Coordinates of C-alpha atoms in Angstrom, one line a residue:
X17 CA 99.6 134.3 115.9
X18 CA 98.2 131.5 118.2
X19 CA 98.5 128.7 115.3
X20 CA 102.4 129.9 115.1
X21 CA 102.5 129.7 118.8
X22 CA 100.9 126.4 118.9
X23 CA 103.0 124.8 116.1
X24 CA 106.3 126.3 117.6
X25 CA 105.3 125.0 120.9
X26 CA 104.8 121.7 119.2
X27 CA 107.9 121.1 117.6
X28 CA 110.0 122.6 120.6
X29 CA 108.3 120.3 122.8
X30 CA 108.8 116.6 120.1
X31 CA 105.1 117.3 119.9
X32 CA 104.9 116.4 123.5
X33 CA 102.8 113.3 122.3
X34 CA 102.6 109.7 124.2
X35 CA 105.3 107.6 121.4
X36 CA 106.3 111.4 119.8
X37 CA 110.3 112.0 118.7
X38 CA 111.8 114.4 117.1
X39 CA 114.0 112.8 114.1
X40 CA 116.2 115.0 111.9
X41 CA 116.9 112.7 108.3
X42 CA 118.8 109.8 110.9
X43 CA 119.4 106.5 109.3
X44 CA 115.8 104.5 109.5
X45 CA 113.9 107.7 109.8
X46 CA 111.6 109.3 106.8
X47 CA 109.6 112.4 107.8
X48 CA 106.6 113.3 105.7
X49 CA 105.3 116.4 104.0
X50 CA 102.0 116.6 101.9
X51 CA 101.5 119.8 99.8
X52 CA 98.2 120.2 99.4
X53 CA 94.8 120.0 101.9
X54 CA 91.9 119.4 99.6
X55 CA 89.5 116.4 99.3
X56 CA 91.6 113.9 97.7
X57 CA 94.7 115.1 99.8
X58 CA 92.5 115.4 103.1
X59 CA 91.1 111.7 102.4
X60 CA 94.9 110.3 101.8
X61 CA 96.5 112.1 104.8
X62 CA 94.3 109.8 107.4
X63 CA 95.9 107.0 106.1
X64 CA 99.4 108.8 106.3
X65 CA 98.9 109.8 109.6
X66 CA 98.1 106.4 110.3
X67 CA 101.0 104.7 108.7
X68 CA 103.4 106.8 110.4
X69 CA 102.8 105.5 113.7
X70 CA 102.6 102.1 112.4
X71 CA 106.0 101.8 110.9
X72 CA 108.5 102.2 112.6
X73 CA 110.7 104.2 109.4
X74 CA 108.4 107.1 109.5
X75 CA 108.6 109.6 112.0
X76 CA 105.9 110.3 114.0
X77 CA 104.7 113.5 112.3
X78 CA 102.9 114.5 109.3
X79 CA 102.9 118.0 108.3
X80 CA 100.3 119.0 105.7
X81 CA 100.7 122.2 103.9
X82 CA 97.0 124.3 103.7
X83 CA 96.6 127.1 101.9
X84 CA 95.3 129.5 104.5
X85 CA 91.5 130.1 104.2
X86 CA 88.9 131.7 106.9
X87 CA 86.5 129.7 108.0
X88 CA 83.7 131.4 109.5
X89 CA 86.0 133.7 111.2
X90 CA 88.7 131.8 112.0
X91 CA 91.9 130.3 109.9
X92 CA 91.5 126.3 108.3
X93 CA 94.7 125.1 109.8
X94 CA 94.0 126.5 113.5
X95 CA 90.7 124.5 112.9
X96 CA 92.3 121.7 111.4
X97 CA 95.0 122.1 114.4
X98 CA 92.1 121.9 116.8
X99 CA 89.5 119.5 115.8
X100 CA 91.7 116.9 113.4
X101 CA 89.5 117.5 110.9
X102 CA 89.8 119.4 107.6
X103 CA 85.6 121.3 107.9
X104 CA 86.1 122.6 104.4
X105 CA 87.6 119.5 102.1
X106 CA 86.5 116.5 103.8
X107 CA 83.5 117.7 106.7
X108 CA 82.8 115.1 109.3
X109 CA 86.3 112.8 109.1
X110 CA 89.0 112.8 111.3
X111 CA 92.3 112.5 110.9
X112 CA 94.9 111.2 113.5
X113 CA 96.2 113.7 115.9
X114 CA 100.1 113.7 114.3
X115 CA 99.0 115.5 111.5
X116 CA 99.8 118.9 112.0
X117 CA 98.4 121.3 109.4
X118 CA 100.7 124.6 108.2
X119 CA 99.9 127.2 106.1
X120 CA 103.7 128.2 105.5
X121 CA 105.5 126.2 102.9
X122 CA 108.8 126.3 103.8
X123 CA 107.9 125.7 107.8
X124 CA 105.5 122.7 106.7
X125 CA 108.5 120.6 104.4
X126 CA 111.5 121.9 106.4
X127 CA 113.5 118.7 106.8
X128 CA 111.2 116.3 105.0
X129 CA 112.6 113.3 103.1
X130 CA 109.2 112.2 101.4
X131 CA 107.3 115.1 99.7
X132 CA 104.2 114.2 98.8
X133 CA 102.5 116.8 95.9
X134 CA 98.2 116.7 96.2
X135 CA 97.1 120.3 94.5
X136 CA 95.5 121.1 91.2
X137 CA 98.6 121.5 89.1
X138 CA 97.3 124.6 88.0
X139 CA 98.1 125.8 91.5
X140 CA 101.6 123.8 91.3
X141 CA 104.6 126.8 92.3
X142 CA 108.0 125.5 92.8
X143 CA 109.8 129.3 93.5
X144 CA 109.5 129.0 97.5
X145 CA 110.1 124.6 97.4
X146 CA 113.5 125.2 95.4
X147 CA 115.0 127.2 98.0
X148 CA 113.4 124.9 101.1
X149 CA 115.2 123.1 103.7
X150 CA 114.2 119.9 102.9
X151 CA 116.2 116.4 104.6
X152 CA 118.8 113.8 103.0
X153 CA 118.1 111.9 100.0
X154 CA 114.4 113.7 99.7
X155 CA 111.9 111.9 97.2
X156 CA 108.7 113.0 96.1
X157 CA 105.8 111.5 94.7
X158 CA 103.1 113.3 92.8
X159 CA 99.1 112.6 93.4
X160 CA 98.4 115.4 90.2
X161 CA 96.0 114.4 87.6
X162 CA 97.2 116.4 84.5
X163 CA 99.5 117.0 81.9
X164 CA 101.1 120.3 80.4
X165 CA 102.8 120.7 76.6
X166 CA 106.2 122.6 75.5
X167 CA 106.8 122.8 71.9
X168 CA 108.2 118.6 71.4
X169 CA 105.2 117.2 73.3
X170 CA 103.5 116.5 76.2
X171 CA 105.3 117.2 79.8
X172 CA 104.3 115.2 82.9
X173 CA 103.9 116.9 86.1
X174 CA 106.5 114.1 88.1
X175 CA 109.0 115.8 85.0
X176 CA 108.2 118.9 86.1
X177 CA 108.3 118.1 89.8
X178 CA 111.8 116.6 89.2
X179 CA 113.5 119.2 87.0
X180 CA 112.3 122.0 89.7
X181 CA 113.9 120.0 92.3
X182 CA 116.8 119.7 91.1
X183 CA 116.6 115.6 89.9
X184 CA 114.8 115.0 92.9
X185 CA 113.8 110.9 92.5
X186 CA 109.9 111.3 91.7
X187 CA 107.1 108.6 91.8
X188 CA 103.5 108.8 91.3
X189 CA 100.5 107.4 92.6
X190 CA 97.2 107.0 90.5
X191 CA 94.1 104.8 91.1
X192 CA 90.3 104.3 91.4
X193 CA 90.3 106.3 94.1
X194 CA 87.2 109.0 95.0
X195 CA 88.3 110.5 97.4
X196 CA 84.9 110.4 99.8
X197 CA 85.0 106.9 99.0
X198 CA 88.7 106.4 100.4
X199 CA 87.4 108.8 103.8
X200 CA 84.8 106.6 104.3
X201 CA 87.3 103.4 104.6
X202 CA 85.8 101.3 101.3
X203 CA 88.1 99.0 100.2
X204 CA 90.1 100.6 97.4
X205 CA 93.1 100.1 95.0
X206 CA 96.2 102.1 93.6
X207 CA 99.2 101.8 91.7
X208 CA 102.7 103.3 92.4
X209 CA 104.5 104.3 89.3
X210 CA 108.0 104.5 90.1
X211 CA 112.0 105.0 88.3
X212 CA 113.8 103.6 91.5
X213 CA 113.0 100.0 93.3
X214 CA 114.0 102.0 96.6
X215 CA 111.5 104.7 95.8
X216 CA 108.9 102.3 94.9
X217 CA 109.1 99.9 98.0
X218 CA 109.0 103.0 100.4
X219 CA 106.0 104.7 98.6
X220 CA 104.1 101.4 98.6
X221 CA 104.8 101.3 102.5
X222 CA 103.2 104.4 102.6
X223 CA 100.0 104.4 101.4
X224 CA 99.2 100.6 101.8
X225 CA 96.8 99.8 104.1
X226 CA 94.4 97.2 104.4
X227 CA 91.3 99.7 102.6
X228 CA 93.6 101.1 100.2
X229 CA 95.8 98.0 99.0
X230 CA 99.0 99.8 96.7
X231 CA 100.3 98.0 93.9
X232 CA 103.4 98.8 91.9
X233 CA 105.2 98.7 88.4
X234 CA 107.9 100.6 86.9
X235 CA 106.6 102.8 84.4
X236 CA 105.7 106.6 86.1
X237 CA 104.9 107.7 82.6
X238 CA 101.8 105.0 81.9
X239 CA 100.8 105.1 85.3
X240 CA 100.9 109.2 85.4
X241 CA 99.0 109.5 82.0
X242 CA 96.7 107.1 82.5
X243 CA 95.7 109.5 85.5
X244 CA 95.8 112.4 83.7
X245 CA 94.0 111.4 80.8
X246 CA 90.6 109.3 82.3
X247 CA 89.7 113.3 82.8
X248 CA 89.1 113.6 79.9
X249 CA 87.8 110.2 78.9
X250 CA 85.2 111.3 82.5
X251 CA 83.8 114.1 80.4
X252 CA 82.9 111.8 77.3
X253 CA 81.0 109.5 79.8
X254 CA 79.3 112.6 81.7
X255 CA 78.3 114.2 78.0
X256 CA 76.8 110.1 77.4
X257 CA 74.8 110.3 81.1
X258 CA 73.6 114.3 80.6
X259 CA 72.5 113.1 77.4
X260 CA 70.7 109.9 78.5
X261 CA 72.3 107.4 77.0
X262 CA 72.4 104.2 78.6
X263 CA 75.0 101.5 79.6
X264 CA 76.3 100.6 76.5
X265 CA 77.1 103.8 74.7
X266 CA 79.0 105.0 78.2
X267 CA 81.0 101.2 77.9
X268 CA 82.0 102.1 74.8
X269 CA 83.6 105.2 75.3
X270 CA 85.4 104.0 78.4
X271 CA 86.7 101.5 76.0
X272 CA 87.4 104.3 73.3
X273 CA 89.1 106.4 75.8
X274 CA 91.2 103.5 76.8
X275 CA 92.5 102.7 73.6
X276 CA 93.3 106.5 73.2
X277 CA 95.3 106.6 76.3
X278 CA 97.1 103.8 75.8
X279 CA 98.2 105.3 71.9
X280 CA 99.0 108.5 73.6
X281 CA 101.2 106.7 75.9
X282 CA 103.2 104.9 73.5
X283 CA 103.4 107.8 71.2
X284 CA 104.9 110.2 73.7
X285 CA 107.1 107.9 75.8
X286 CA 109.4 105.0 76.1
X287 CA 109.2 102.1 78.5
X288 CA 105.4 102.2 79.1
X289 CA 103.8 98.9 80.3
X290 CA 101.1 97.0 78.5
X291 CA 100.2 95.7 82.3
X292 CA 100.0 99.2 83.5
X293 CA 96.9 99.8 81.8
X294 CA 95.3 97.0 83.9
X295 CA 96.7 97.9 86.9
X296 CA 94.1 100.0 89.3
X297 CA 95.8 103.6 87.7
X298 CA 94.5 102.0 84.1
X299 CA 91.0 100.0 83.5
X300 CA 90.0 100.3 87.2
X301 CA 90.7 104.3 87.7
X302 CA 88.9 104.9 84.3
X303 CA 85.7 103.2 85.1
X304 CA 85.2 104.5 88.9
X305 CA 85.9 107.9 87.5
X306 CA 83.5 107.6 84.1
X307 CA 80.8 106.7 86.9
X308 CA 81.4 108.9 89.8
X309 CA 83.8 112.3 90.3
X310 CA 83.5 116.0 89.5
X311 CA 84.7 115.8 86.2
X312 CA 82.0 113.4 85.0
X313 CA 79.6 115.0 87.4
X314 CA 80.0 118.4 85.5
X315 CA 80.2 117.4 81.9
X316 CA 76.8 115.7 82.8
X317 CA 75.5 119.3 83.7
X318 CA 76.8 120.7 80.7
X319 CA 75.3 118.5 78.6
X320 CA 71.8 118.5 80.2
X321 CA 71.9 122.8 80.0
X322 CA 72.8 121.8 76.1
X323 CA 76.0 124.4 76.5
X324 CA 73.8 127.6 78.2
X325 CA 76.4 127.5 80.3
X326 CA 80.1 127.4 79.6
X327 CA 82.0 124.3 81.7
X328 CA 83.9 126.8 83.9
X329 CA 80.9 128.4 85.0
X330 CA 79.4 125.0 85.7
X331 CA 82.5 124.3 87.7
X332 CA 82.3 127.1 90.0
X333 CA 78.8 126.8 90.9
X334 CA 79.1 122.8 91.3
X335 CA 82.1 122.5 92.7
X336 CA 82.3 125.3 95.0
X337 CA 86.2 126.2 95.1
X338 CA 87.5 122.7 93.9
X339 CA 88.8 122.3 90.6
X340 CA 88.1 120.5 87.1
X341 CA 91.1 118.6 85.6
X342 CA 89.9 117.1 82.6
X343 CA 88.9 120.6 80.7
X344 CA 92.0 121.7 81.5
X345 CA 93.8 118.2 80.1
X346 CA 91.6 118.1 77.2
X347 CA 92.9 121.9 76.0
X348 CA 96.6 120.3 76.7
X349 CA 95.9 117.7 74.9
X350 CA 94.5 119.0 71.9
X351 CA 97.3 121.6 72.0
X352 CA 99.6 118.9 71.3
X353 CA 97.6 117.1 69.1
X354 CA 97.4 120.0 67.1
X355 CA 100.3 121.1 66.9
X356 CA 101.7 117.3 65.8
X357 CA 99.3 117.3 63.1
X358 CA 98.1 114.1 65.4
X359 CA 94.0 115.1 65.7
X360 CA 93.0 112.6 63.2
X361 CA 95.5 110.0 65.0
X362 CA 92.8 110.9 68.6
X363 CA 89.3 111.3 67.1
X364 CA 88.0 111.0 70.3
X365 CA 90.0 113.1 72.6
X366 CA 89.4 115.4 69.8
X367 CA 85.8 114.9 70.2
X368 CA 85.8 115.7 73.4
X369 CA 87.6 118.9 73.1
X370 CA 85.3 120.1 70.4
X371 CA 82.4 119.6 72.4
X372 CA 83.7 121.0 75.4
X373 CA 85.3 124.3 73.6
X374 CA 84.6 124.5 70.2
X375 CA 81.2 124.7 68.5
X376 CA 80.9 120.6 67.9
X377 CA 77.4 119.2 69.0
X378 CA 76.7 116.9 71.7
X379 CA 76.1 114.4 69.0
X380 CA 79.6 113.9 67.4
X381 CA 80.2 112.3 70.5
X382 CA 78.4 109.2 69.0
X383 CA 78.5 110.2 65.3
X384 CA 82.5 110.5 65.0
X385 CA 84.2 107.6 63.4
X386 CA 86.1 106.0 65.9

């Protein structure tokens, strides 16, 4: 009750903030909503936070959507609320004080114009968003690293985030981008994929700072499956590092996975963009994530305890509430391969799969003609 009192106080009061005002959709103004609180959300909403109050288009306030946890006794966002700092998803980094954190859905986007979607798409739920009161001319832009299938292909999560919002314009934003590594202010790049020029210019306004510089092309598709699919790609290089292998075999299989993305890309979609594979969302996102992240960090595991333990049990003891994409992209992806008659077109992705869920050993991963 005292975080609903709080937040209600807030907004009654413009936030009662030095440089605080209350905007409602006006002409110049864009008020921001992020769905989702965990690392990789937590890390990008400091730089939100800070952007607002830099330009002038934004309004003052960011409202973050957390999914209510306890937290020793007391709720995330009252915490989050309090101390301007997320102790769960990103311990010991602050973010600035106009980020207010919600753990009601419809409260946290009511009158937003910029949605930004941050979650496990596992987790994705559009029944309470579709009926939300959001502002003029709203966009979104999706952070989601995955892919799902229907029976003529592969479906991308910005499709999905569009069709449930009724055409709602939808960008996406991909890059070599760990999210401790973005916290901690290291210079960083990422791509905007985007359908609209408008879209993409206010997106790449943004996020771009001078730590995480924003590029942008117009191809959502190549940028949004180039995200997706490094997952997987990450698993190939954590089965090469649990196995001991050294620099060369893991530079091959980037370079395998690569080449796989690329042909998944084209095969799937018009209009992708050779350069968008050597934008940050391409080359630079693959290698960064083939040498650090969860998903490499737990195919490692999986590989060193030579499959005595199944990947999602390795995930919840590793991970600790956060979630693996690539498995769940690599069963996607095989799905459709599968059911295209296509695995023999992917021999790696295939690979992967195999290893990961069938019973294929560790050392097709080398063995498999490629």
């Amino acid at each position: 009750t005292s975080t609903a009192c709080t937040m209600l106080s807030r907004v009654s009061k413009g936030l009662a903030r030095p440089g605080s005002r209350l905007l409602s959709g006006a002409a110049g103004s864009e008020k921001l909503a992020m769905v989702g609180s965990g690392n990789f959300g937590s890390a990008l909403v400091r730089i939100l936070g800070q952007n607002a109050l830099r330009h002038d288009i934004f309004d003052n306030e960011v409202k973050l959507y957390v999914y209510e946890e306890m937290i020793d006794g007391k709720p995330l966002t009252e915490i989050i609320n309090e101390t301007n700092e997320n102790v769960k998803y990103l311990k010991g980094k602050t973010f600035t004080n106009n980020v207010v954190a919600d753990p009601d859905i419809m409260s946290a986007v009511k009158g937003a114009t910029l949605l930004i979607f941050v979650t496990p798409h596992q987790f994705l739920k559009f029944d309470a968003l579709q009926t939300a009161e959001l502002g003029p001319d709203c966009k979104a832009i999706s952070l989601i690293k995955g892919i799902e299938f229907e029976e003529g292909g592969p479906r991308l999560i910005s499709g999905i985030i569009k069709d449930s919002m009724g055409g709602m314009d939808t960008s996406v934003l991909m890059g070599a981008n760990v999210a401790n590594e973005v916290a901690a202010d290291e210079f960083c790049e990422s791509t905007v994929g985007f359908a609209t020029e408008g879209a993409g210019a206010v997106w790449q306004k943004l996020f771009d700072c001078p730590t995480f510089r924003v590029g942008k092309i117009k191809d959502v598709a190549g940028v949004e499956l180039c995200g997706a699919l490094k997952n997987v790609v990450a698993l190939g290089a954590g089965f090469c590092d649990g196995l001991g292998y050294g620099g060369n075999t893991k530079a091959a299989i980037i370079r395998i996975g690569l080449k796989e993305t690329a042909k998944f890309a084209r095969l799937f979609f018009k209009g992708i963009q050779d350069d968008t594979f050597m934008e940050s969302c391409g080359l630079a996102d693959l290698v960064t994530t083939c040498f650090g992240g969860r998903n490499r960090k737990c195919a490692e595991a999986y590989a060193k305890a030579n499959k005595a333990k199944t990947l999602e049990e390795i995930e919840a003891e590793i991970l600790q509430g956060q979630k693996l994409q690539g498995t769940l992209t690599a069963k996607e992806v095989n799905h459709i391969l599968k059911m295209k008659n296509l695995e023999h077109e992917f021999p790696f992705f295939t690979t992967v799969y195999k290893i990961s869920y069938e019973d294929a050993p560790f050392s097709a991963l080398t063995e498999t003609p490629y």
